[in-house]
CSV table of C-alpha atoms (C1' of nucleotides) in Angstrom, one decimal:
chain,number,residue,atom,x,y,z
K,124,MET,CA,104.0,98.7,22.3
K,125,ARG,CA,102.1,97.1,25.0
K,126,ASN,CA,98.5,97.8,25.1
K,127,PRO,CA,97.8,100.6,27.5
K,128,SER,CA,94.7,99.0,28.7
K,129,SER,CA,96.3,95.7,29.5
K,130,SER,CA,95.8,94.7,33.1
K,131,SER,CA,98.3,93.2,35.6
K,132,SER,CA,97.1,89.8,34.5
K,133,GLY,CA,99.1,90.3,31.4
K,134,THR,CA,99.1,87.6,28.8
K,135,GLY,CA,99.8,84.8,31.1
K,136,THR,CA,103.3,84.2,29.8
K,137,LYS,CA,104.8,85.2,33.1
K,138,THR,CA,103.5,84.2,36.5
K,139,MET,CA,102.7,87.2,38.5
K,140,THR,CA,104.4,87.4,41.8
K,141,THR,CA,103.3,89.0,45.0
K,142,THR,CA,105.8,91.9,44.6
K,143,PRO,CA,103.8,94.7,46.1
K,144,CYS,CA,104.1,97.2,43.3
K,145,CYS,CA,103.0,94.5,40.8
K,146,SER,CA,100.1,93.1,42.7
K,147,LYS,CA,98.3,96.3,43.6
K,148,VAL,CA,94.9,96.5,42.0
K,149,GLY,CA,94.3,99.6,40.1
K,150,ILE,CA,97.9,100.1,39.1
K,151,LYS,CA,98.1,100.9,35.4
K,152,LYS,CA,100.6,99.2,33.2
K,153,GLY,CA,101.6,99.4,29.6
K,154,PRO,CA,102.7,102.4,27.5
K,155,TRP,CA,102.6,105.8,29.0
K,156,THR,CA,100.2,108.5,27.8
K,157,PRO,CA,101.3,112.1,27.2
K,158,GLU,CA,99.2,113.1,30.1
K,159,GLU,CA,101.0,110.7,32.4
K,160,ASP,CA,104.3,111.9,31.1
K,161,GLU,CA,103.4,115.5,31.8
K,162,LEU,CA,102.2,114.6,35.3
K,163,LEU,CA,105.5,112.8,36.0
K,164,SER,CA,107.7,115.4,34.5
K,165,ASN,CA,106.0,118.3,36.2
K,166,TYR,CA,106.2,116.6,39.5
K,167,ILE,CA,109.9,115.7,39.3
K,168,ASN,CA,110.8,119.1,38.0
K,169,ARG,CA,109.0,120.5,41.0
K,170,GLU,CA,110.0,118.1,43.7
K,171,GLY,CA,113.0,116.3,42.4
K,172,GLU,CA,113.8,112.6,41.9
K,173,GLY,CA,113.7,109.9,44.5
K,174,ARG,CA,111.2,108.4,46.8
K,175,TRP,CA,109.8,106.5,43.9
K,176,ARG,CA,107.7,104.3,46.0
K,177,THR,CA,105.5,107.1,47.1
K,178,LEU,CA,105.9,109.3,44.1
K,179,PRO,CA,103.0,108.0,42.0
K,180,LYS,CA,100.5,108.9,44.7
K,181,ARG,CA,102.0,112.3,45.3
K,182,ALA,CA,102.2,112.9,41.6
K,183,GLY,CA,98.7,111.7,41.0
K,184,LEU,CA,99.7,108.8,38.9
K,185,LEU,CA,98.2,105.3,38.8
K,186,ARG,CA,101.5,103.7,38.3
K,187,CYS,CA,103.9,101.8,40.5
K,188,GLY,CA,107.1,103.5,41.6
K,189,LYS,CA,109.3,101.3,39.5
K,190,SER,CA,107.4,102.2,36.4
K,191,CYS,CA,107.6,105.9,37.1
K,192,ARG,CA,111.3,105.6,37.7
K,193,LEU,CA,111.9,103.7,34.5
K,194,ARG,CA,109.8,106.2,32.5
K,195,TRP,CA,111.8,109.1,33.9
K,196,MET,CA,115.2,107.5,33.6
K,197,ASN,CA,114.8,106.1,30.1
K,198,TYR,CA,112.6,108.7,28.5
K,199,LEU,CA,111.6,111.8,30.3
K,200,ARG,CA,114.9,113.1,31.7
K,201,PRO,CA,116.0,116.2,29.8
K,202,CYS,CA,119.4,114.8,29.2
K,203,VAL,CA,118.3,111.7,27.5
K,204,LYS,CA,119.5,111.8,24.0
K,205,ARG,CA,117.1,110.5,21.4
K,206,GLY,CA,117.8,109.3,17.9
K,207,ARG,CA,120.3,107.1,16.3
K,208,ILE,CA,123.4,105.8,17.9
K,209,ALA,CA,126.3,107.6,16.2
K,210,PRO,CA,129.2,105.6,14.8
K,211,ASP,CA,131.5,106.8,17.5
K,212,GLU,CA,129.0,105.9,20.2
K,213,GLU,CA,128.7,102.5,18.6
K,214,ASP,CA,132.4,102.1,18.7
K,215,LEU,CA,132.5,103.0,22.4
K,216,ILE,CA,129.8,100.6,23.2
K,217,LEU,CA,131.7,97.8,21.5
K,218,ARG,CA,134.8,98.6,23.4
K,219,LEU,CA,133.1,99.0,26.7
K,220,HIS,CA,131.2,95.8,26.2
K,221,ARG,CA,134.3,94.0,25.5
K,222,LEU,CA,135.7,95.1,28.9
K,223,LEU,CA,132.5,95.1,31.0
K,224,GLY,CA,130.2,92.5,29.5
K,225,ASN,CA,126.5,93.0,29.9
K,226,ARG,CA,126.9,95.7,32.5
K,227,TRP,CA,124.6,98.0,30.7
K,228,SER,CA,124.3,100.7,33.3
K,229,LEU,CA,128.1,101.0,33.5
K,230,ILE,CA,128.4,101.2,29.8
K,231,ALA,CA,125.6,103.8,29.7
K,232,GLY,CA,127.4,105.8,32.3
K,233,ARG,CA,130.2,106.3,29.9
K,234,ILE,CA,128.0,107.3,26.9
K,235,PRO,CA,126.5,110.8,27.3
K,236,GLY,CA,122.8,110.9,27.1
K,237,ARG,CA,122.2,107.2,26.5
K,238,THR,CA,120.4,104.9,28.9
K,239,ASP,CA,121.2,101.4,29.9
K,240,ASN,CA,118.0,100.2,28.3
K,241,GLU,CA,118.7,101.9,25.0
K,242,ILE,CA,122.2,100.5,24.9
K,243,LYS,CA,121.0,97.1,25.9
K,244,ASN,CA,118.4,97.1,23.1
K,245,TYR,CA,120.9,98.4,20.6
K,246,TRP,CA,123.3,95.8,21.5
K,247,ASN,CA,120.8,93.0,21.2
K,248,THR,CA,119.2,94.2,18.0
K,249,HIS,CA,122.2,95.6,16.2
K,250,LEU,CA,125.7,95.1,17.5
K,251,SER,CA,125.5,91.5,18.5
K,252,LYS,CA,124.3,90.6,15.0
K,253,LYS,CA,126.8,92.8,13.4
K,254,LEU,CA,129.6,91.1,15.3
K,255,ILE,CA,128.3,87.7,14.4
K,256,SER,CA,128.1,88.7,10.8
K,257,GLN,CA,131.8,89.7,11.0
K,258,GLY,CA,132.7,86.4,12.5
K,259,ILE,CA,133.1,87.7,16.0
K,260,ASP,CA,131.6,86.2,19.0
K,261,PRO,CA,129.6,89.0,20.6
K,262,ARG,CA,130.1,87.7,24.1
K,263,THR,CA,133.8,87.1,24.0
K,264,HIS,CA,134.7,89.6,21.2
K,265,LYS,CA,136.9,87.0,19.8
K,266,PRO,CA,136.7,85.4,16.3
K,267,LEU,CA,134.3,82.7,16.0
K,268,ILE,CA,136.1,79.4,15.3
K,269,ASN,CA,133.2,77.9,13.4
K,270,PRO,CA,130.4,79.5,11.5
K,271,PRO,CA,127.9,81.2,13.7
K,272,PRO,CA,126.5,78.5,15.9
K,273,PRO,CA,123.0,78.6,17.3
K,274,LEU,CA,122.7,81.3,19.9
K,275,PRO,CA,123.9,79.8,23.2
K,276,THR,CA,121.4,79.5,26.0
K,277,PRO,CA,122.3,80.7,29.4
K,278,THR,CA,122.3,78.3,32.3
K,279,SER,CA,120.1,79.0,35.2
K,280,SER,CA,123.0,80.8,36.9
K,281,GLY,CA,123.2,83.2,34.0
K,282,LEU,CA,126.5,81.8,32.8
K,283,TYR,CA,126.9,80.3,29.5
K,284,GLU,CA,127.9,76.7,29.7
K,285,HIS,CA,131.4,77.1,28.3
K,286,GLU,CA,132.0,80.2,30.3
K,287,HIS,CA,132.2,78.8,33.7
K,288,ASN,CA,135.5,80.0,35.1
K,289,PRO,CA,137.0,79.7,38.5
K,290,VAL,CA,137.7,83.4,38.6
K,291,SER,CA,134.1,84.1,38.4
K,292,ASN,CA,133.7,82.9,41.9
K,293,SER,CA,135.0,86.2,43.1
K,294,ASN,CA,133.1,88.2,40.6
K,295,PRO,CA,129.5,88.9,41.6
K,296,ASN,CA,128.6,89.7,38.0
K,297,PRO,CA,125.9,87.2,37.2
K,298,ASN,CA,126.8,87.2,33.6
K,299,PRO,CA,130.4,88.1,33.3
K,300,ASN,CA,131.8,88.7,29.9
K,301,PRO,CA,134.9,86.6,29.5
K,302,ALA,CA,136.8,89.8,28.7
K,303,SER,CA,135.9,90.9,32.2
K,304,LEU,CA,137.2,87.7,33.6
K,305,GLU,CA,140.3,88.1,31.6
K,306,LEU,CA,140.7,91.6,32.9
K,307,GLU,CA,140.3,90.3,36.4
K,308,LYS,CA,142.8,87.6,35.8
K,309,SER,CA,145.1,90.2,34.3
K,310,TYR,CA,145.1,92.0,37.6
K,311,GLN,CA,146.4,88.8,39.2
K,312,VAL,CA,149.0,88.4,36.4
K,313,ILE,CA,150.3,91.9,36.6
K,314,THR,CA,150.3,91.8,40.4
K,315,ALA,CA,152.4,88.7,40.3
K,316,ALA,CA,154.5,89.7,37.4
K,317,THR,CA,155.5,93.0,38.9
K,318,ASN,CA,156.0,91.8,42.4
K,319,GLY,CA,158.8,93.8,43.9
K,320,ILE,CA,159.0,96.5,41.3
K,321,GLY,CA,158.0,99.2,43.7
K,322,ASN,CA,155.2,101.7,43.4
K,323,LEU,CA,153.9,100.3,40.2
K,324,THR,CA,153.0,97.1,42.0
K,325,ASN,CA,152.1,98.6,45.3
K,326,ASN,CA,149.6,100.9,43.8
K,327,LEU,CA,148.1,98.2,41.8
K,328,GLN,CA,147.8,95.7,44.6
K,329,ASN,CA,146.3,98.2,46.9
K,330,ASP,CA,143.8,99.2,44.4
K,331,VAL,CA,142.9,95.6,43.7
K,332,GLN,CA,142.3,95.0,47.3
K,333,VAL,CA,140.1,98.0,47.6
K,334,VAL,CA,138.0,97.0,44.7
K,335,ASP,CA,137.7,93.4,45.7
K,336,ASN,CA,136.6,94.2,49.2
K,337,GLY,CA,134.4,97.1,48.1
K,338,GLY,CA,132.0,95.3,45.9
K,339,GLY,CA,129.1,97.6,46.1
K,340,GLY,CA,126.2,98.4,43.9
K,341,GLY,CA,125.9,95.1,42.4
K,342,GLY,CA,129.0,95.4,40.3
K,343,GLY,CA,131.7,94.1,42.5
K,344,PHE,CA,135.0,94.1,40.9
K,345,MET,CA,134.2,96.2,37.9
K,346,MET,CA,132.1,98.6,39.8
K,347,GLY,CA,135.2,100.0,41.3
K,348,LEU,CA,136.5,100.9,37.9
K,349,LEU,CA,134.0,103.6,37.2
K,350,PRO,CA,133.4,106.9,38.6
K,351,SER,CA,129.9,107.0,39.8
K,352,ASN,CA,129.0,110.6,39.3
K,353,GLY,CA,126.3,110.9,41.9
K,354,GLY,CA,126.2,107.5,43.5
K,355,GLY,CA,125.7,104.0,42.3
K,356,GLY,CA,122.8,104.8,40.1
K,357,GLY,CA,124.6,105.6,36.9
K,358,HIS,CA,121.5,107.0,35.6
K,359,SER,CA,121.9,110.5,36.7
K,360,CYS,CA,122.5,113.3,34.3
K,361,ASN,CA,126.1,113.3,35.2
K,362,GLN,CA,129.1,115.2,34.0
K,363,VAL,CA,129.6,112.6,31.4
K,364,ALA,CA,126.5,113.8,29.7
K,365,GLU,CA,127.4,117.4,30.0
K,366,GLU,CA,130.8,117.0,28.7
K,367,SER,CA,129.6,115.2,25.6
K,368,LYS,CA,133.1,114.0,24.9
K,369,TYR,CA,134.6,110.8,26.0
K,370,TYR,CA,138.1,111.8,26.0
K,371,TYR,CA,137.4,113.9,29.0
K,372,ILE,CA,137.3,110.7,30.9
K,373,GLY,CA,139.7,110.6,33.7
K,374,ASN,CA,140.6,114.2,33.3
K,375,CYS,CA,138.1,115.3,35.9
K,376,ILE,CA,138.5,112.4,38.2
K,377,GLU,CA,142.1,112.7,39.1
K,378,ASP,CA,141.9,110.5,42.2
K,379,ASN,CA,140.2,107.7,40.6
K,380,THR,CA,142.9,105.3,39.5
K,381,PHE,CA,140.5,102.8,38.1
K,382,SER,CA,138.7,105.3,36.0
K,383,SER,CA,142.0,106.0,34.3
K,384,LEU,CA,142.6,102.3,34.2
K,385,LEU,CA,139.3,101.7,32.5
K,386,ASP,CA,140.0,104.5,30.1
K,387,SER,CA,143.2,103.0,29.1
K,388,LEU,CA,141.6,99.7,28.7
K,389,ILE,CA,139.0,101.2,26.5
K,390,ASN,CA,141.7,102.6,24.3
K,391,ASP,CA,143.6,99.4,24.4
K,392,ASN,CA,140.5,97.6,23.5
K,393,TYR,CA,140.2,99.8,20.6
K,394,MET,CA,143.4,98.5,19.3
K,395,PHE,CA,142.1,95.0,19.9
K,396,ALA,CA,139.0,95.8,17.9
K,397,ASN,CA,141.1,97.1,15.1
K,398,ASN,CA,143.3,94.0,15.1
K,399,ASN,CA,140.8,91.4,15.7
K,400,HIS,CA,142.4,89.0,13.3
K,401,HIS,CA,146.0,89.6,14.4
K,402,HIS,CA,146.4,87.8,17.6
K,403,HIS,CA,150.2,88.0,18.0
K,404,HIS,CA,150.7,91.7,17.8
K,405,HIS,CA,152.8,92.5,20.7
K,406,GLN,CA,154.3,95.5,19.1
K,407,GLN,CA,152.9,98.8,20.0
K,408,GLN,CA,150.2,99.8,17.5
K,409,GLN,CA,149.4,103.3,16.2
K,410,PRO,CA,147.6,105.4,18.8
K,411,PRO,CA,143.9,104.9,18.6
K,412,GLN,CA,141.7,107.8,17.8
K,413,LEU,CA,140.5,108.3,21.3
K,414,GLN,CA,143.7,107.6,23.1
K,415,THR,CA,144.0,109.4,26.4
K,416,LEU,CA,147.0,107.7,27.9
K,417,PRO,CA,150.5,107.3,26.5
K,418,PRO,CA,151.4,103.7,25.8
K,419,VAL,CA,153.8,101.6,27.7
K,420,VAL,CA,156.5,100.5,25.3
K,421,LEU,CA,156.2,96.8,24.7
K,422,GLN,CA,158.8,94.5,23.2
K,423,ALA,CA,157.8,91.3,21.6
K,424,GLN,CA,159.5,88.4,23.2
K,425,GLU,CA,158.0,85.1,22.5
K,426,PRO,CA,154.4,84.1,22.0
K,427,GLY,CA,152.5,84.6,25.2
K,428,MET,CA,155.1,86.8,26.9
K,429,VAL,CA,155.5,90.5,26.9
K,430,VAL,CA,158.2,92.6,28.4
K,431,GLY,CA,157.2,96.1,29.1
K,432,THR,CA,159.2,99.1,30.2
K,433,SER,CA,157.9,102.1,31.8
K,434,GLY,CA,159.6,104.8,33.7
K,435,GLY,CA,162.9,103.0,33.5
K,436,GLN,CA,161.3,99.9,35.1
K,437,THR,CA,160.9,96.6,33.3
K,438,PHE,CA,158.3,94.1,33.9
K,439,THR,CA,157.3,90.8,32.4
K,440,ALA,CA,153.9,89.5,31.9
K,441,ILE,CA,152.8,86.2,30.6
K,442,TRP,CA,149.5,86.1,28.8
K,443,GLU,CA,147.2,89.0,28.3
K,444,GLY,CA,150.2,91.1,27.7
K,445,GLU,CA,148.6,94.1,26.1
K,446,MET,CA,146.0,94.5,28.7
K,447,VAL,CA,148.5,94.1,31.5
K,448,SER,CA,150.7,96.7,30.0
K,449,THR,CA,147.9,99.2,29.9
K,450,MET,CA,146.9,98.5,33.4
K,451,ALA,CA,150.4,99.1,34.5
K,452,ALA,CA,150.4,102.3,32.6
K,453,ALA,CA,147.3,103.4,34.4
K,454,ASN,CA,148.9,102.8,37.8
K,455,LEU,CA,152.1,104.6,37.5
K,456,GLY,CA,151.4,106.9,40.3
K,457,GLY,CA,148.9,109.4,41.6
K,458,ASP,CA,148.7,111.8,38.7
K,459,HIS,CA,148.4,109.1,36.2
K,460,GLN,CA,148.6,110.7,32.9
K,461,GLN,CA,151.2,113.2,33.8
K,462,GLN,CA,153.4,110.6,35.3
K,463,GLN,CA,152.9,108.3,32.5
K,464,GLN,CA,153.9,111.0,30.1
K,465,SER,CA,157.0,111.8,32.2
K,466,ALA,CA,157.8,108.1,32.4
K,467,LEU,CA,157.8,108.0,28.6
K,468,ASP,CA,159.8,111.1,28.4
K,469,ASN,CA,162.4,109.6,30.7
K,470,GLN,CA,162.4,106.5,28.6
K,471,ARG,CA,163.0,108.5,25.4
K,472,ALA,CA,165.7,110.5,27.0
O,1104,DA,C1',95.8,92.9,-0.9
O,1105,DA,C1',96.4,89.7,2.7
O,1106,DG,C1',98.8,87.0,5.7
O,1107,DG,C1',103.2,85.7,7.8
O,1108,DT,C1',107.7,86.9,9.6
O,1109,DC,C1',111.1,89.8,11.4
O,1110,DA,C1',113.0,93.9,13.8
O,1111,DT,C1',112.6,97.3,17.2
O,1112,DC,C1',112.3,99.1,21.7
O,1113,DA,C1',109.3,100.6,25.7
O,1114,DA,C1',108.0,98.5,29.5
O,1115,DC,C1',107.8,94.8,32.9
O,1116,DC,C1',109.7,91.3,36.1
O,1117,DG,C1',112.6,89.1,39.4
O,1118,DC,C1',116.6,89.6,41.7
O,1119,DT,C1',120.3,91.9,44.4
O,1120,DG,C1',122.6,94.8,47.5
O,1121,DG,C1',122.6,98.9,50.5
O,1122,DG,C1',120.5,101.3,54.2
O,1123,DT,C1',117.8,101.5,58.2
O,1124,DC,C1',115.6,99.9,62.3
V,792,DC,C1',122.1,90.0,63.5
V,793,DG,C1',118.0,89.7,61.0
V,794,DA,C1',114.0,91.7,58.8
V,795,DC,C1',112.3,95.0,56.0
V,796,DC,C1',112.3,98.6,52.6
V,797,DC,C1',113.9,100.7,48.6
V,798,DA,C1',116.5,101.8,44.4
V,799,DG,C1',118.7,100.0,40.8
V,800,DC,C1',120.1,96.4,37.4
V,801,DG,C1',119.9,93.0,33.7
V,802,DG,C1',116.9,89.7,31.3
V,803,DT,C1',112.8,89.2,29.0
V,804,DT,C1',108.4,90.2,27.0
V,805,DG,C1',105.2,91.7,23.7
V,806,DA,C1',102.9,95.5,20.8
V,807,DT,C1',103.8,97.6,16.8
V,808,DG,C1',105.6,98.7,12.3
V,809,DA,C1',108.4,97.2,8.4
V,810,DC,C1',109.3,93.9,5.3
V,811,DC,C1',108.6,89.6,2.8
V,812,DT,C1',106.0,86.1,0.2
DNA sequence: AAGGTCATCAACCGCTGGGTC
DNA sequence: CGACCCAGCGGTTGATGACCT
């Protein structure tokens, strides 16, 4: 822990800037004391969150607003879950990270009671190492070709040298996980592959446009995938926390196509995770534990090509077949799960 | 026992984007 | 339209405890 008595001059490892809240004289830094915690908790319980800039003064704290917000969000909120990350939480983090990259707040928004800071720390201290030890690149979630290389250093742009990708030009994420880029590319693939197949395609294309134009909240493309229970913050004690089950996802957000899409991708990703060393499995796998969406039936064609059928319609996708199929499944109409199920039923009939 | 190294995680910093004027 | 303010995000730091030699 940092020394509570440390001043704003710090240790000199970082040049102080003139950011107002950092430059104020008399602003306390370092670990919070129980007395400060109590002051902050009492104040927020009484007055509510928000207006962080002026909160310290009103609450009688010698802290900057950012520090107060962070303390509340990451520690003092009643819904913050303390203690070890459970195996199922870890599994979900892995799958979400594969899809979302280092978008910690988005990942945290899907894991009840966990904060972005906690997940970020857990990833950096546990999961990335665990993946490396298993021969999996923690950034790409793909098998390492060679023995674990030295940790790559990000460029000034935040991208890793070998990750520069044209697609990223449209993705505001400063450090996109290649899986995210693949996901984005997959949208393009499925849009092209299903061109002219009716609602399936129309819904998808419309949604893609909405998301791409929407941006918003610093997440851009992927931000649109997630329900933001209570705004862009992702930190609020949302329904996710209260439900305490992840398979609820999508059930309470009927209108959010992309929420369902993400859910299906999470589940699809689960299959990836369980088949990390089998790269040519185009056959439908056993349903994952947390599956929420019925699968689209896939038929193996030739390497790199997948033909899927759903609701009596056939589509072909080249490359990223599995992900594409799941995205199609998530866009089969307004009432996603119901329609997907009926599509499957029709297919079986 | 003492010193060195590693692991953990709370907290900080800089940056970004939305909102307002 | 641009300036400013603010909240939020992700990367990074560094104090501390655990472990190792």
